[in-house]
PDB file of N, CA, C and O in Angstrom:
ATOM      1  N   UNK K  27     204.304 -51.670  48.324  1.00 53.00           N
ATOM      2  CA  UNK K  27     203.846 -50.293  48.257  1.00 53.00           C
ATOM      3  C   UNK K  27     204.266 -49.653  46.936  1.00 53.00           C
ATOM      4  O   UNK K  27     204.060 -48.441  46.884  1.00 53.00           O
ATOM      5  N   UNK K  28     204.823 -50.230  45.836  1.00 61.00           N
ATOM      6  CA  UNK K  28     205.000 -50.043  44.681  1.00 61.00           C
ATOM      7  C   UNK K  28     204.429 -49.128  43.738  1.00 61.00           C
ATOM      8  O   UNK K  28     203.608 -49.572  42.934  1.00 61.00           O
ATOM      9  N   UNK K  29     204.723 -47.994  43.718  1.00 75.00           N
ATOM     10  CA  UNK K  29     203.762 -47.131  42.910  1.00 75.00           C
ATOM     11  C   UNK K  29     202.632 -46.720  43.684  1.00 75.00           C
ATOM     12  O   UNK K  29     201.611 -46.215  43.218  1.00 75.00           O
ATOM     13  N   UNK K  30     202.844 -46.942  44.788  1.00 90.00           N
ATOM     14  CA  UNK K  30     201.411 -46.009  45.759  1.00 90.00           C
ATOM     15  C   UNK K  30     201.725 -44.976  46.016  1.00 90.00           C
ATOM     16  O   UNK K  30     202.732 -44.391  45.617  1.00 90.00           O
ATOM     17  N   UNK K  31     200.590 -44.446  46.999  1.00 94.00           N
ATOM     18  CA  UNK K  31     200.816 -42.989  48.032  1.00 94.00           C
ATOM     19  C   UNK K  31     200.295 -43.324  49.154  1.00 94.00           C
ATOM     20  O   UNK K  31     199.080 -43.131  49.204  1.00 94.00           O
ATOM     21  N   UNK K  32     200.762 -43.750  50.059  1.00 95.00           N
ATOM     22  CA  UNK K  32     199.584 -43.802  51.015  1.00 95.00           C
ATOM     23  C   UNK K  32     199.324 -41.875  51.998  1.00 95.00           C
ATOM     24  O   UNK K  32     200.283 -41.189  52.350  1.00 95.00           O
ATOM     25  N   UNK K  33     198.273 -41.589  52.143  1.00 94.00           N
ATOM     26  CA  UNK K  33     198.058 -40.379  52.932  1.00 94.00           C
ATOM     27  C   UNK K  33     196.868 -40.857  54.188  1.00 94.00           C
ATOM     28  O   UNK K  33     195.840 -41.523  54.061  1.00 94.00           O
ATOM     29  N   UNK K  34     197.520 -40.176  55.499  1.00 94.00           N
ATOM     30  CA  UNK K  34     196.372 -39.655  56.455  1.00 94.00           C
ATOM     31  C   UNK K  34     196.252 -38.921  56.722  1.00 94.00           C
ATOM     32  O   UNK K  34     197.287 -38.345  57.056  1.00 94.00           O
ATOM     33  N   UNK K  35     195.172 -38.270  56.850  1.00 94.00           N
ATOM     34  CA  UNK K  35     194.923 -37.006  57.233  1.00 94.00           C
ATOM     35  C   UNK K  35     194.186 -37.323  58.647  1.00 94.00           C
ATOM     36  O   UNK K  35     193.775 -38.416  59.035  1.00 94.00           O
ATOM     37  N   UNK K  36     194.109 -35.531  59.592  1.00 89.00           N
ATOM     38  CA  UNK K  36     193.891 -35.774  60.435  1.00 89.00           C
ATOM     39  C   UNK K  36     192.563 -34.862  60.562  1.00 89.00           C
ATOM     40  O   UNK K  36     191.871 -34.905  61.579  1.00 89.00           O
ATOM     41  N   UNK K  37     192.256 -34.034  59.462  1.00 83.00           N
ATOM     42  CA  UNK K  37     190.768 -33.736  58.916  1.00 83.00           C
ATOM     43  C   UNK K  37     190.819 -33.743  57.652  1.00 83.00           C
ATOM     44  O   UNK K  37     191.651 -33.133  56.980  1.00 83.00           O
ATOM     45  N   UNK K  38     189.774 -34.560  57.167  1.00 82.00           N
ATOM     46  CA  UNK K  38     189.327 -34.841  56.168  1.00 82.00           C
ATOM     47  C   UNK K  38     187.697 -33.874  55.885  1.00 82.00           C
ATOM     48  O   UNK K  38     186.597 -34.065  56.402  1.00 82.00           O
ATOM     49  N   UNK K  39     188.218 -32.626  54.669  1.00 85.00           N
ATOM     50  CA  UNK K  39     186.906 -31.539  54.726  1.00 85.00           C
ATOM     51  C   UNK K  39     187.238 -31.212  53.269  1.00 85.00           C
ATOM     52  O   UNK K  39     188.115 -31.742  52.586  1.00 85.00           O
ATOM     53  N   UNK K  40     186.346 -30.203  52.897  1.00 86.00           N
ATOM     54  CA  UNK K  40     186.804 -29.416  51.815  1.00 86.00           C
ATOM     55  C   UNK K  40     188.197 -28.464  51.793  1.00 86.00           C
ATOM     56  O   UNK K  40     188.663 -27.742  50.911  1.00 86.00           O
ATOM     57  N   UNK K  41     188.757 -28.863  53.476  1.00 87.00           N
ATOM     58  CA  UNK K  41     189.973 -28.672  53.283  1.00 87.00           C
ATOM     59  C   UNK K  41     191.246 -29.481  53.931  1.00 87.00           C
ATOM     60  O   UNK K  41     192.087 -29.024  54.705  1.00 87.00           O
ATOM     61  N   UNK K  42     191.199 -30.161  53.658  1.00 90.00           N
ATOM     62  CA  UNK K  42     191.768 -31.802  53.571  1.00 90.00           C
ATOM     63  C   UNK K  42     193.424 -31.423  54.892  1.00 90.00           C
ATOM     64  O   UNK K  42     194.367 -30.719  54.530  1.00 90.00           O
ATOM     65  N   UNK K  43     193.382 -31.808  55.711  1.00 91.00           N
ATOM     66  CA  UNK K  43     194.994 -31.562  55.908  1.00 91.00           C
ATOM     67  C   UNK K  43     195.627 -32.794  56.269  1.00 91.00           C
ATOM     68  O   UNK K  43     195.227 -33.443  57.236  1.00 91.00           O
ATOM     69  N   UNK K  44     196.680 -33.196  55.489  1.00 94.00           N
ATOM     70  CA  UNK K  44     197.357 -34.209  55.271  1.00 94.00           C
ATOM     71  C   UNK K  44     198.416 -33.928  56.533  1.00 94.00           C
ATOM     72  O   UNK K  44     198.944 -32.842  56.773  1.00 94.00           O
ATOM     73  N   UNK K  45     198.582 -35.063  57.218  1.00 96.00           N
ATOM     74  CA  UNK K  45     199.307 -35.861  58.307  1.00 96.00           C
ATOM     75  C   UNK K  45     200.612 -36.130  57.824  1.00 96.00           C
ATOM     76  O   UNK K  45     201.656 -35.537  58.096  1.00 96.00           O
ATOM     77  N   UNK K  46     200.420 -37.120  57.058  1.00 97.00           N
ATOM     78  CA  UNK K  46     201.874 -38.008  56.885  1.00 97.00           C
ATOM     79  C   UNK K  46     201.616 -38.663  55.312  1.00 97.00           C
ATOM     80  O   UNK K  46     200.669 -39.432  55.149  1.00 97.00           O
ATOM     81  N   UNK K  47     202.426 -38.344  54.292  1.00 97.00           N
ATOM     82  CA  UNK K  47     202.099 -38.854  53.079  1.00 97.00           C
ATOM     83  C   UNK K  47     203.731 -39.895  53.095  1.00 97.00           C
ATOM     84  O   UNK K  47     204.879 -39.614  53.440  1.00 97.00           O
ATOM     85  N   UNK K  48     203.197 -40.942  52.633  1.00 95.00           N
ATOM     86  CA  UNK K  48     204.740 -42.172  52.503  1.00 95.00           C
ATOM     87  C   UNK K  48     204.757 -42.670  51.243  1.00 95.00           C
ATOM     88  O   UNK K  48     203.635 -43.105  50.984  1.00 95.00           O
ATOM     89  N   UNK K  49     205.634 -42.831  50.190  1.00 94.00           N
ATOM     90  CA  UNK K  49     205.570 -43.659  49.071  1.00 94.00           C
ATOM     91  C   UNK K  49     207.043 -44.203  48.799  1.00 94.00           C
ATOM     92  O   UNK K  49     207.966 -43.543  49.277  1.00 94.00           O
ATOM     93  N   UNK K  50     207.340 -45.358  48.067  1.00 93.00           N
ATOM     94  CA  UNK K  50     208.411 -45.928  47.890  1.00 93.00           C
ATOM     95  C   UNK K  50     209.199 -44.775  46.319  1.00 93.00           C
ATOM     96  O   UNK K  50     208.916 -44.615  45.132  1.00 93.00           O
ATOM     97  N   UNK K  51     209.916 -44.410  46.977  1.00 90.00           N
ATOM     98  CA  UNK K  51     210.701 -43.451  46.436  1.00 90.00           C
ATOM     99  C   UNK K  51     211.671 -43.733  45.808  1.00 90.00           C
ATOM    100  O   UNK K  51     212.126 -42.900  45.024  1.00 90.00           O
ATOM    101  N   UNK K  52     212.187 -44.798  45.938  1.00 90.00           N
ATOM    102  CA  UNK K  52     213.329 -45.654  45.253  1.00 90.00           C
ATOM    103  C   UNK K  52     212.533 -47.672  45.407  1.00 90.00           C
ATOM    104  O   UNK K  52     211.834 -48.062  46.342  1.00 90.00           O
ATOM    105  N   UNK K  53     212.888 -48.357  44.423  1.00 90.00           N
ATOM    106  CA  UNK K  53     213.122 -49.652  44.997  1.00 90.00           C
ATOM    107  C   UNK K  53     213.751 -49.796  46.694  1.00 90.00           C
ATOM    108  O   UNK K  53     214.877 -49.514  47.102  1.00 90.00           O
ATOM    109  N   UNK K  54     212.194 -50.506  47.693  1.00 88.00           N
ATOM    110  CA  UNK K  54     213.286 -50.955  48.740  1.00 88.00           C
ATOM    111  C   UNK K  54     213.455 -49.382  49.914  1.00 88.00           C
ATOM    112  O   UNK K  54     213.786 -49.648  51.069  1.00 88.00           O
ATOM    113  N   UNK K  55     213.260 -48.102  49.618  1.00 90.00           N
ATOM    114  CA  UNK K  55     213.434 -46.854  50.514  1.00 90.00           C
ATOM    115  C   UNK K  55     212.178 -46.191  50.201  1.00 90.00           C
ATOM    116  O   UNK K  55     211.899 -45.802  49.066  1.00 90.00           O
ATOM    117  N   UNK K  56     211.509 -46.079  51.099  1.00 92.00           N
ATOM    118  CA  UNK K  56     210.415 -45.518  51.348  1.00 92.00           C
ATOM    119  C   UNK K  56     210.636 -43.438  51.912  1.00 92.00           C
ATOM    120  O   UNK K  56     211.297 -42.931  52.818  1.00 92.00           O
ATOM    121  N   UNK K  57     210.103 -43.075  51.288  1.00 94.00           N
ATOM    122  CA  UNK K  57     209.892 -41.640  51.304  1.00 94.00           C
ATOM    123  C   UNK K  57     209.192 -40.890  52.612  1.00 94.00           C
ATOM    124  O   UNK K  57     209.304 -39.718  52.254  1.00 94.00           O
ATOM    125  N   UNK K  58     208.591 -40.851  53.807  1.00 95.00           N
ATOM    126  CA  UNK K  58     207.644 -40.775  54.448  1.00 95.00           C
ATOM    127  C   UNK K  58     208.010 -38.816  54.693  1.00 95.00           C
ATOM    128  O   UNK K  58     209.100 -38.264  54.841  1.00 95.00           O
ATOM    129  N   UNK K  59     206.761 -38.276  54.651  1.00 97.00           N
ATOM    130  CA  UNK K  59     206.626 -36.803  55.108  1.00 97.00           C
ATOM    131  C   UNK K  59     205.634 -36.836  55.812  1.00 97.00           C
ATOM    132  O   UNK K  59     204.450 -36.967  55.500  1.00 97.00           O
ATOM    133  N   UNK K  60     206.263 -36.680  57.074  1.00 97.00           N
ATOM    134  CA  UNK K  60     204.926 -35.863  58.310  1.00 97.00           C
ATOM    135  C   UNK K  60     204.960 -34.441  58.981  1.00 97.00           C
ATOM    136  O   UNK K  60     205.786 -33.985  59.771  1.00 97.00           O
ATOM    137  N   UNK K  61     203.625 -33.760  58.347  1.00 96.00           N
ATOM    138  CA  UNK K  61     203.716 -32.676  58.528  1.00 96.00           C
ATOM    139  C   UNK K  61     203.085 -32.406  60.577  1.00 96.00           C
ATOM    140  O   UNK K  61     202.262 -33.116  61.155  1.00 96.00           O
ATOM    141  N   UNK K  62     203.825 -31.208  61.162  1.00 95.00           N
ATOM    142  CA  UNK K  62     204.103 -31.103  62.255  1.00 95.00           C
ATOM    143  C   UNK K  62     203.471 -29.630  62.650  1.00 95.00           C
ATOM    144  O   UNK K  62     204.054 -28.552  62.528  1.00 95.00           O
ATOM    145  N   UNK K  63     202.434 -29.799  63.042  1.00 92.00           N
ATOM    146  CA  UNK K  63     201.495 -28.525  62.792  1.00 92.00           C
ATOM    147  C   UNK K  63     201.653 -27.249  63.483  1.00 92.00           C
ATOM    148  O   UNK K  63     201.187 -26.124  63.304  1.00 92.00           O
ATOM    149  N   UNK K  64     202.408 -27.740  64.279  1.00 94.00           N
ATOM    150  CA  UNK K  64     202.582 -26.687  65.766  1.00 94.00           C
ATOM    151  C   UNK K  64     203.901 -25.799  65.389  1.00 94.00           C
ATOM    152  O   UNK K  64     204.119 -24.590  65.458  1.00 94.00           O
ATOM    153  N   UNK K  65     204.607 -26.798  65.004  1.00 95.00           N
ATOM    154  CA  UNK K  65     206.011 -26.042  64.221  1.00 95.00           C
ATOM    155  C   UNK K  65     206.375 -25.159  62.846  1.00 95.00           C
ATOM    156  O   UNK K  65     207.247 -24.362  62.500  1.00 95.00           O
ATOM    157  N   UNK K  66     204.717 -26.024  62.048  1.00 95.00           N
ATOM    158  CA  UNK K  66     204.618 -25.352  60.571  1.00 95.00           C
ATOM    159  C   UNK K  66     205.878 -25.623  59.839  1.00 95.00           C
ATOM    160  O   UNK K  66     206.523 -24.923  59.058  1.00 95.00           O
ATOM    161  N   UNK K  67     206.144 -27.383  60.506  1.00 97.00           N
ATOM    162  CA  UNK K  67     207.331 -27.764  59.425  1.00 97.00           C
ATOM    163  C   UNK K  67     207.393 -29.091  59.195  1.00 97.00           C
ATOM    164  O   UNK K  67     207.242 -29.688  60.261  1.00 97.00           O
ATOM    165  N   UNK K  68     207.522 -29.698  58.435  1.00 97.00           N
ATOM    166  CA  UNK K  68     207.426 -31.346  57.607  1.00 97.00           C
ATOM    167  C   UNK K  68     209.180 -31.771  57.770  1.00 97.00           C
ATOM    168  O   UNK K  68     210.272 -31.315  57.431  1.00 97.00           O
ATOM    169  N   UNK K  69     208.432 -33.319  58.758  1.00 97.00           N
ATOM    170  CA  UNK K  69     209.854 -34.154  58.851  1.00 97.00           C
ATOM    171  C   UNK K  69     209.375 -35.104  57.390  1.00 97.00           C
ATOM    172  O   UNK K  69     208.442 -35.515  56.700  1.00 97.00           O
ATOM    173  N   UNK K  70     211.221 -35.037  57.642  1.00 96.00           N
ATOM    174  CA  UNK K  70     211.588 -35.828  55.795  1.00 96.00           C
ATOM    175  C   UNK K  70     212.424 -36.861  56.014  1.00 96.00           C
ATOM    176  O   UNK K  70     213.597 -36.545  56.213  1.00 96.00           O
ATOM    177  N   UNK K  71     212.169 -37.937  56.032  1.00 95.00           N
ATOM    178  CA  UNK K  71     212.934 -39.300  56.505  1.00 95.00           C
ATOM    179  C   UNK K  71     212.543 -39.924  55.532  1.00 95.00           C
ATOM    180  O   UNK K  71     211.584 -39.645  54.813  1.00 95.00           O
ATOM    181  N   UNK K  72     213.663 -41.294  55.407  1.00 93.00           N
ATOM    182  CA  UNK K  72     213.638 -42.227  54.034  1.00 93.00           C
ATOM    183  C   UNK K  72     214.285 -43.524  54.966  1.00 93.00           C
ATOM    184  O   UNK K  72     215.273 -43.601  55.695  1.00 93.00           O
ATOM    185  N   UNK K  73     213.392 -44.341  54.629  1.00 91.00           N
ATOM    186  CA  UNK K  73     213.689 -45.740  55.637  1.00 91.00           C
ATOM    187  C   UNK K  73     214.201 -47.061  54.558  1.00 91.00           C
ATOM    188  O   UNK K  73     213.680 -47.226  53.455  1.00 91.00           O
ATOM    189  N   UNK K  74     214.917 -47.631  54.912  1.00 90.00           N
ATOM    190  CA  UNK K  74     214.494 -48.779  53.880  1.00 90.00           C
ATOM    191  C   UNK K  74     213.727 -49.896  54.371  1.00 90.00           C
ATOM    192  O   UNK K  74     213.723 -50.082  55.588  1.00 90.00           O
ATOM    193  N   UNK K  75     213.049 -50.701  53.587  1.00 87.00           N
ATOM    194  CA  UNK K  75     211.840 -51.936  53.796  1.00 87.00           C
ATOM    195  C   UNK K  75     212.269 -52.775  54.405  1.00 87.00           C
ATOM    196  O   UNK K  75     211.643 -53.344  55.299  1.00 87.00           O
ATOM    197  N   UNK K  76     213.738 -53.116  53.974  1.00 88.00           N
ATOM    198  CA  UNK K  76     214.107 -54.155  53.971  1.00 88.00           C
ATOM    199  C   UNK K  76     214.297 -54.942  56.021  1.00 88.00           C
ATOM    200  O   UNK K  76     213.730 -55.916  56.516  1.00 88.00           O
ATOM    201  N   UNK K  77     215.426 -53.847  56.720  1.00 84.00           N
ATOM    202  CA  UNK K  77     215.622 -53.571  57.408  1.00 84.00           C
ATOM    203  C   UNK K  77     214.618 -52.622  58.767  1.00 84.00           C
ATOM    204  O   UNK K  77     214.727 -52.822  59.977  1.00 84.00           O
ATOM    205  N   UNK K  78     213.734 -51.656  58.125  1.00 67.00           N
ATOM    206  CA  UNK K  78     213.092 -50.700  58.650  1.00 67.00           C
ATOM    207  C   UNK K  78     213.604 -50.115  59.381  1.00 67.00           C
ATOM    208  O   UNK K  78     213.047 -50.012  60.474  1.00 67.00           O
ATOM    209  N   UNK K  79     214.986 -49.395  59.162  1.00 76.00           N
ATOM    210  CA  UNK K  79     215.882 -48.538  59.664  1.00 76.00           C
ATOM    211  C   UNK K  79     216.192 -47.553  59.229  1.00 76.00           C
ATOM    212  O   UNK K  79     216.979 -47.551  58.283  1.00 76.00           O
ATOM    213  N   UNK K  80     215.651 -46.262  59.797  1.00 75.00           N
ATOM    214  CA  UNK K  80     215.701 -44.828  59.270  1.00 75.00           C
ATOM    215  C   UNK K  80     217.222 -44.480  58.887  1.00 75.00           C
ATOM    216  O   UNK K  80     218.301 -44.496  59.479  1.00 75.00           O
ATOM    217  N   UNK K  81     216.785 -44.170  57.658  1.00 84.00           N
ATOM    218  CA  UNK K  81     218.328 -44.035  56.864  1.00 84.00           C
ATOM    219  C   UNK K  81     218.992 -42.422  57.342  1.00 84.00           C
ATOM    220  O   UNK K  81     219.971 -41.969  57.934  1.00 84.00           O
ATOM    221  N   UNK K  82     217.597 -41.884  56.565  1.00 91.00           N
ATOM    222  CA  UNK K  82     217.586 -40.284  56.986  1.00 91.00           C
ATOM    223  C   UNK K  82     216.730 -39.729  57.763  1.00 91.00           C
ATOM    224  O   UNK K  82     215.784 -40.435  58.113  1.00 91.00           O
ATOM    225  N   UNK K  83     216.804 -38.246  58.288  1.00 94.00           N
ATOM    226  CA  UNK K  83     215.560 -37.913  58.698  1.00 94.00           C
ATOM    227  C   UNK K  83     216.058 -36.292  59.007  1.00 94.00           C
ATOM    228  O   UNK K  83     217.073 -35.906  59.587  1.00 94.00           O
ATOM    229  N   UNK K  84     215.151 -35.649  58.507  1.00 96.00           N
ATOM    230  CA  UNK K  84     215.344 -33.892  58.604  1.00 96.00           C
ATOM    231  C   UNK K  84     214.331 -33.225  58.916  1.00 96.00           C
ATOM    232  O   UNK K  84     213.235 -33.786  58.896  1.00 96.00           O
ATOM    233  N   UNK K  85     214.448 -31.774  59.305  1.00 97.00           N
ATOM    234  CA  UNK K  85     213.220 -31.092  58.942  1.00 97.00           C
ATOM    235  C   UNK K  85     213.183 -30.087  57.666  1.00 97.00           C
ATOM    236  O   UNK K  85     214.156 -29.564  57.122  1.00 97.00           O
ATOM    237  N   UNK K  86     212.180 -29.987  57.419  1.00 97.00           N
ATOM    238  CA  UNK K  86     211.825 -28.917  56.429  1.00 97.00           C
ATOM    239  C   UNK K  86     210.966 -27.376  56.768  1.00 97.00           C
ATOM    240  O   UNK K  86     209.748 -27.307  56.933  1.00 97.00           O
ATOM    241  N   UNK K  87     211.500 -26.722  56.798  1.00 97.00           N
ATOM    242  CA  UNK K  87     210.505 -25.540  57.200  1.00 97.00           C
ATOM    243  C   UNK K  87     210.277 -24.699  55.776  1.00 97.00           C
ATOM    244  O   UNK K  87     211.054 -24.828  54.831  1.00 97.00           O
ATOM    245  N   UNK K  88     208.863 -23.632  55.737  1.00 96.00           N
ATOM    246  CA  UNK K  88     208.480 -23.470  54.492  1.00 96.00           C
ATOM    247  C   UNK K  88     209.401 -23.185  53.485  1.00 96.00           C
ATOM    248  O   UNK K  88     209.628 -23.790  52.437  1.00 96.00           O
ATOM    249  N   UNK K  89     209.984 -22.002  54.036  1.00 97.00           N
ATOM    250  CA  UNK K  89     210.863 -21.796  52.563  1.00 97.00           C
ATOM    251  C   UNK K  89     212.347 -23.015  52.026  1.00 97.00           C
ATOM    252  O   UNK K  89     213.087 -22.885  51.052  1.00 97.00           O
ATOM    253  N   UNK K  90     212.349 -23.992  52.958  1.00 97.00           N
ATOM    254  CA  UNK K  90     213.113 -25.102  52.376  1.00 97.00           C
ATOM    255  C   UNK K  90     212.362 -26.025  51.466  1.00 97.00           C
ATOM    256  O   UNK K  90     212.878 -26.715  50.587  1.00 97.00           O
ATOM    257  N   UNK K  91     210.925 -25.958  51.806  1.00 96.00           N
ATOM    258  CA  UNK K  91     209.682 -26.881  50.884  1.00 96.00           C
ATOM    259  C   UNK K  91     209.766 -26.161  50.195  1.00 96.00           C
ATOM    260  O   UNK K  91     210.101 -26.851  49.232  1.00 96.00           O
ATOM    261  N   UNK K  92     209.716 -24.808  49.706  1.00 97.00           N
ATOM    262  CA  UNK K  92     209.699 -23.798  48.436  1.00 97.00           C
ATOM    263  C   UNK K  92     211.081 -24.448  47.169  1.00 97.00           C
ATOM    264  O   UNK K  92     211.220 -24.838  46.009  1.00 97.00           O
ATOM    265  N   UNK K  93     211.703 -24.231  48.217  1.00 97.00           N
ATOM    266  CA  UNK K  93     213.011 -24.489  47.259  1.00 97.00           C
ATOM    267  C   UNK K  93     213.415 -26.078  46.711  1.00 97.00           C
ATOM    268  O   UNK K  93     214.259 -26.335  45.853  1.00 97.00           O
ATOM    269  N   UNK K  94     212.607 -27.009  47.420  1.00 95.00           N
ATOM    270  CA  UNK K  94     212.940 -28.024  47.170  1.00 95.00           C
ATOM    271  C   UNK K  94     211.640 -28.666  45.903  1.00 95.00           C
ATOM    272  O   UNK K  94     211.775 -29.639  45.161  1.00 95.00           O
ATOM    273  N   UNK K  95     210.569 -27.835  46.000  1.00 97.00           N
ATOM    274  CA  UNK K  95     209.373 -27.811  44.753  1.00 97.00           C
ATOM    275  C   UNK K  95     209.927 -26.994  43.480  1.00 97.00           C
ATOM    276  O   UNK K  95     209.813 -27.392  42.321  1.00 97.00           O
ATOM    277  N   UNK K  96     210.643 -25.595  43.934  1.00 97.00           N
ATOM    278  CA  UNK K  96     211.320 -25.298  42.618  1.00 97.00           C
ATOM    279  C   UNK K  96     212.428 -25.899  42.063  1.00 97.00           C
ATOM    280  O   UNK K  96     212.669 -25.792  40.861  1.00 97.00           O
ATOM    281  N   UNK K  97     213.293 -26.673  43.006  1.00 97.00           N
ATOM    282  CA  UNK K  97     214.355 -27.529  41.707  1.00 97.00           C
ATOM    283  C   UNK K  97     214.043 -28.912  41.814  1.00 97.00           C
ATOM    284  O   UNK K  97     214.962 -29.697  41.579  1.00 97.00           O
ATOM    285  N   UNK K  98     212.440 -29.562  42.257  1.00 96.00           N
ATOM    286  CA  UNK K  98     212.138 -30.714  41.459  1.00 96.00           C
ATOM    287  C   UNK K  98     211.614 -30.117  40.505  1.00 96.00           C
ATOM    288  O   UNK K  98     211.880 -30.843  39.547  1.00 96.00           O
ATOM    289  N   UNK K  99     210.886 -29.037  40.037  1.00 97.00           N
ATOM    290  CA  UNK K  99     209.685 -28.698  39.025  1.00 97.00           C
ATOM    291  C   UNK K  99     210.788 -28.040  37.684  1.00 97.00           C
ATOM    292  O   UNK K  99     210.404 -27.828  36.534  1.00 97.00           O
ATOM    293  N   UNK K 100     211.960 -27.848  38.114  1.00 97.00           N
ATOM    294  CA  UNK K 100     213.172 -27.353  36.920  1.00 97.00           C
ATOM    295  C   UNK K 100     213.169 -28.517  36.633  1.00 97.00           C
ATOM    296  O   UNK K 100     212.931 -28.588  35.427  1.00 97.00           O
ATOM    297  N   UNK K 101     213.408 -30.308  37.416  1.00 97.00           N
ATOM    298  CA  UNK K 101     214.128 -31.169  36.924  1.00 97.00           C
ATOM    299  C   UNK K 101     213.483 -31.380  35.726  1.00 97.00           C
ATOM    300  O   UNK K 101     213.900 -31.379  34.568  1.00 97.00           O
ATOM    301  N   UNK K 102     211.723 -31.673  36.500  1.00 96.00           N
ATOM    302  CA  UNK K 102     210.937 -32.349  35.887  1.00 96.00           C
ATOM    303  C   UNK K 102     210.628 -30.987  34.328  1.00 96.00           C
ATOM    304  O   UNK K 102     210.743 -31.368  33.163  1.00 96.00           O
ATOM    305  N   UNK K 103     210.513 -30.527  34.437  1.00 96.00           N
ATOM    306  CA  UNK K 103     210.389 -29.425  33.128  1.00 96.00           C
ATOM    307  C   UNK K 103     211.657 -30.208  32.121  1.00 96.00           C
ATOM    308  O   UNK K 103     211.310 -30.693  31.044  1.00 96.00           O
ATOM    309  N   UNK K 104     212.486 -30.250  32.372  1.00 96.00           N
ATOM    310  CA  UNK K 104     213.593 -30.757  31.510  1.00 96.00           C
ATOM    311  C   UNK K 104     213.903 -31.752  31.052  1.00 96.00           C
ATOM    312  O   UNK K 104     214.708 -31.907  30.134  1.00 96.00           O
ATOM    313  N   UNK K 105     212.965 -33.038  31.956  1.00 96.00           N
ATOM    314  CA  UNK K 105     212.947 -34.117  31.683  1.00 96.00           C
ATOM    315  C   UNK K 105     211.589 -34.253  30.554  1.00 96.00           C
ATOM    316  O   UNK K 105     211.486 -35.135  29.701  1.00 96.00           O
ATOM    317  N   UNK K 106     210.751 -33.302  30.768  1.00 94.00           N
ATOM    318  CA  UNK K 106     209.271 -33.539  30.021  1.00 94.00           C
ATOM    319  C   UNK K 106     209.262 -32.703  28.734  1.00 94.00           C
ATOM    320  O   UNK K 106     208.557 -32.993  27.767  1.00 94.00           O
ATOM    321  N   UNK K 107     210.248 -31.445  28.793  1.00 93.00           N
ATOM    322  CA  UNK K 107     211.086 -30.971  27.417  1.00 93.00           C
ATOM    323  C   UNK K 107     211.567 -32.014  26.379  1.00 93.00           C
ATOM    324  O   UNK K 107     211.217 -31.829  25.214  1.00 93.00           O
ATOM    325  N   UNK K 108     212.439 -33.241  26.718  1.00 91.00           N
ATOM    326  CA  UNK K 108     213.431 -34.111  25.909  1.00 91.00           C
ATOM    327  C   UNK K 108     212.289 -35.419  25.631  1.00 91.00           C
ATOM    328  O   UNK K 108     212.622 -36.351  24.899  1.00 91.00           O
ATOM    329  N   UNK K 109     211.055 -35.386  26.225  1.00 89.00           N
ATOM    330  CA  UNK K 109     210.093 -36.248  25.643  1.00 89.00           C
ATOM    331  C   UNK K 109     209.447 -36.185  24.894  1.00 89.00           C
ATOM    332  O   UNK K 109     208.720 -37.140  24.624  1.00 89.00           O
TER     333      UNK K 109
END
């Protein structure tokens, strides 16, 4: 799964709503987010391949997705500054 994304959605329209997006996030630990519609909050678990044993697993509710898009988007600004 190297450099993928895999996504399902559970309607696919001009307004797309994504299910569960998974990508290998590290060598070996897979990333998986499934969003939980009823709750209006995205579980955040990281498994590794090797084993397939949930390492982590949390929830996210909106304003924790807020905050966790503004200090990847600081990282990444700083990393794309020094390039």
């Amino acid at each position: 799964m190297q450099n993928s994304v895999k996504i399902n959605y559970s309607e696919y329209s001009n307004n797309p709503i994504a299910q569960e997006i998974e990508f290998e996030l590290i060598k070996d630990i897979i990333l998986k987010l499934k969003y939980i519609e009823e709750k209006e909050e995205v579980i955040l678990s990281m498994a590794d391949t090797i084993t397939a044993n949930t390492e982590l697993e949390g929830t996210l509710d909106y304003e924790k997705i807020n905050v966790l898009i503004r200090a990847l988007s600081q990282l990444r600004n700083q990393i794309k500054e020094r390039r």
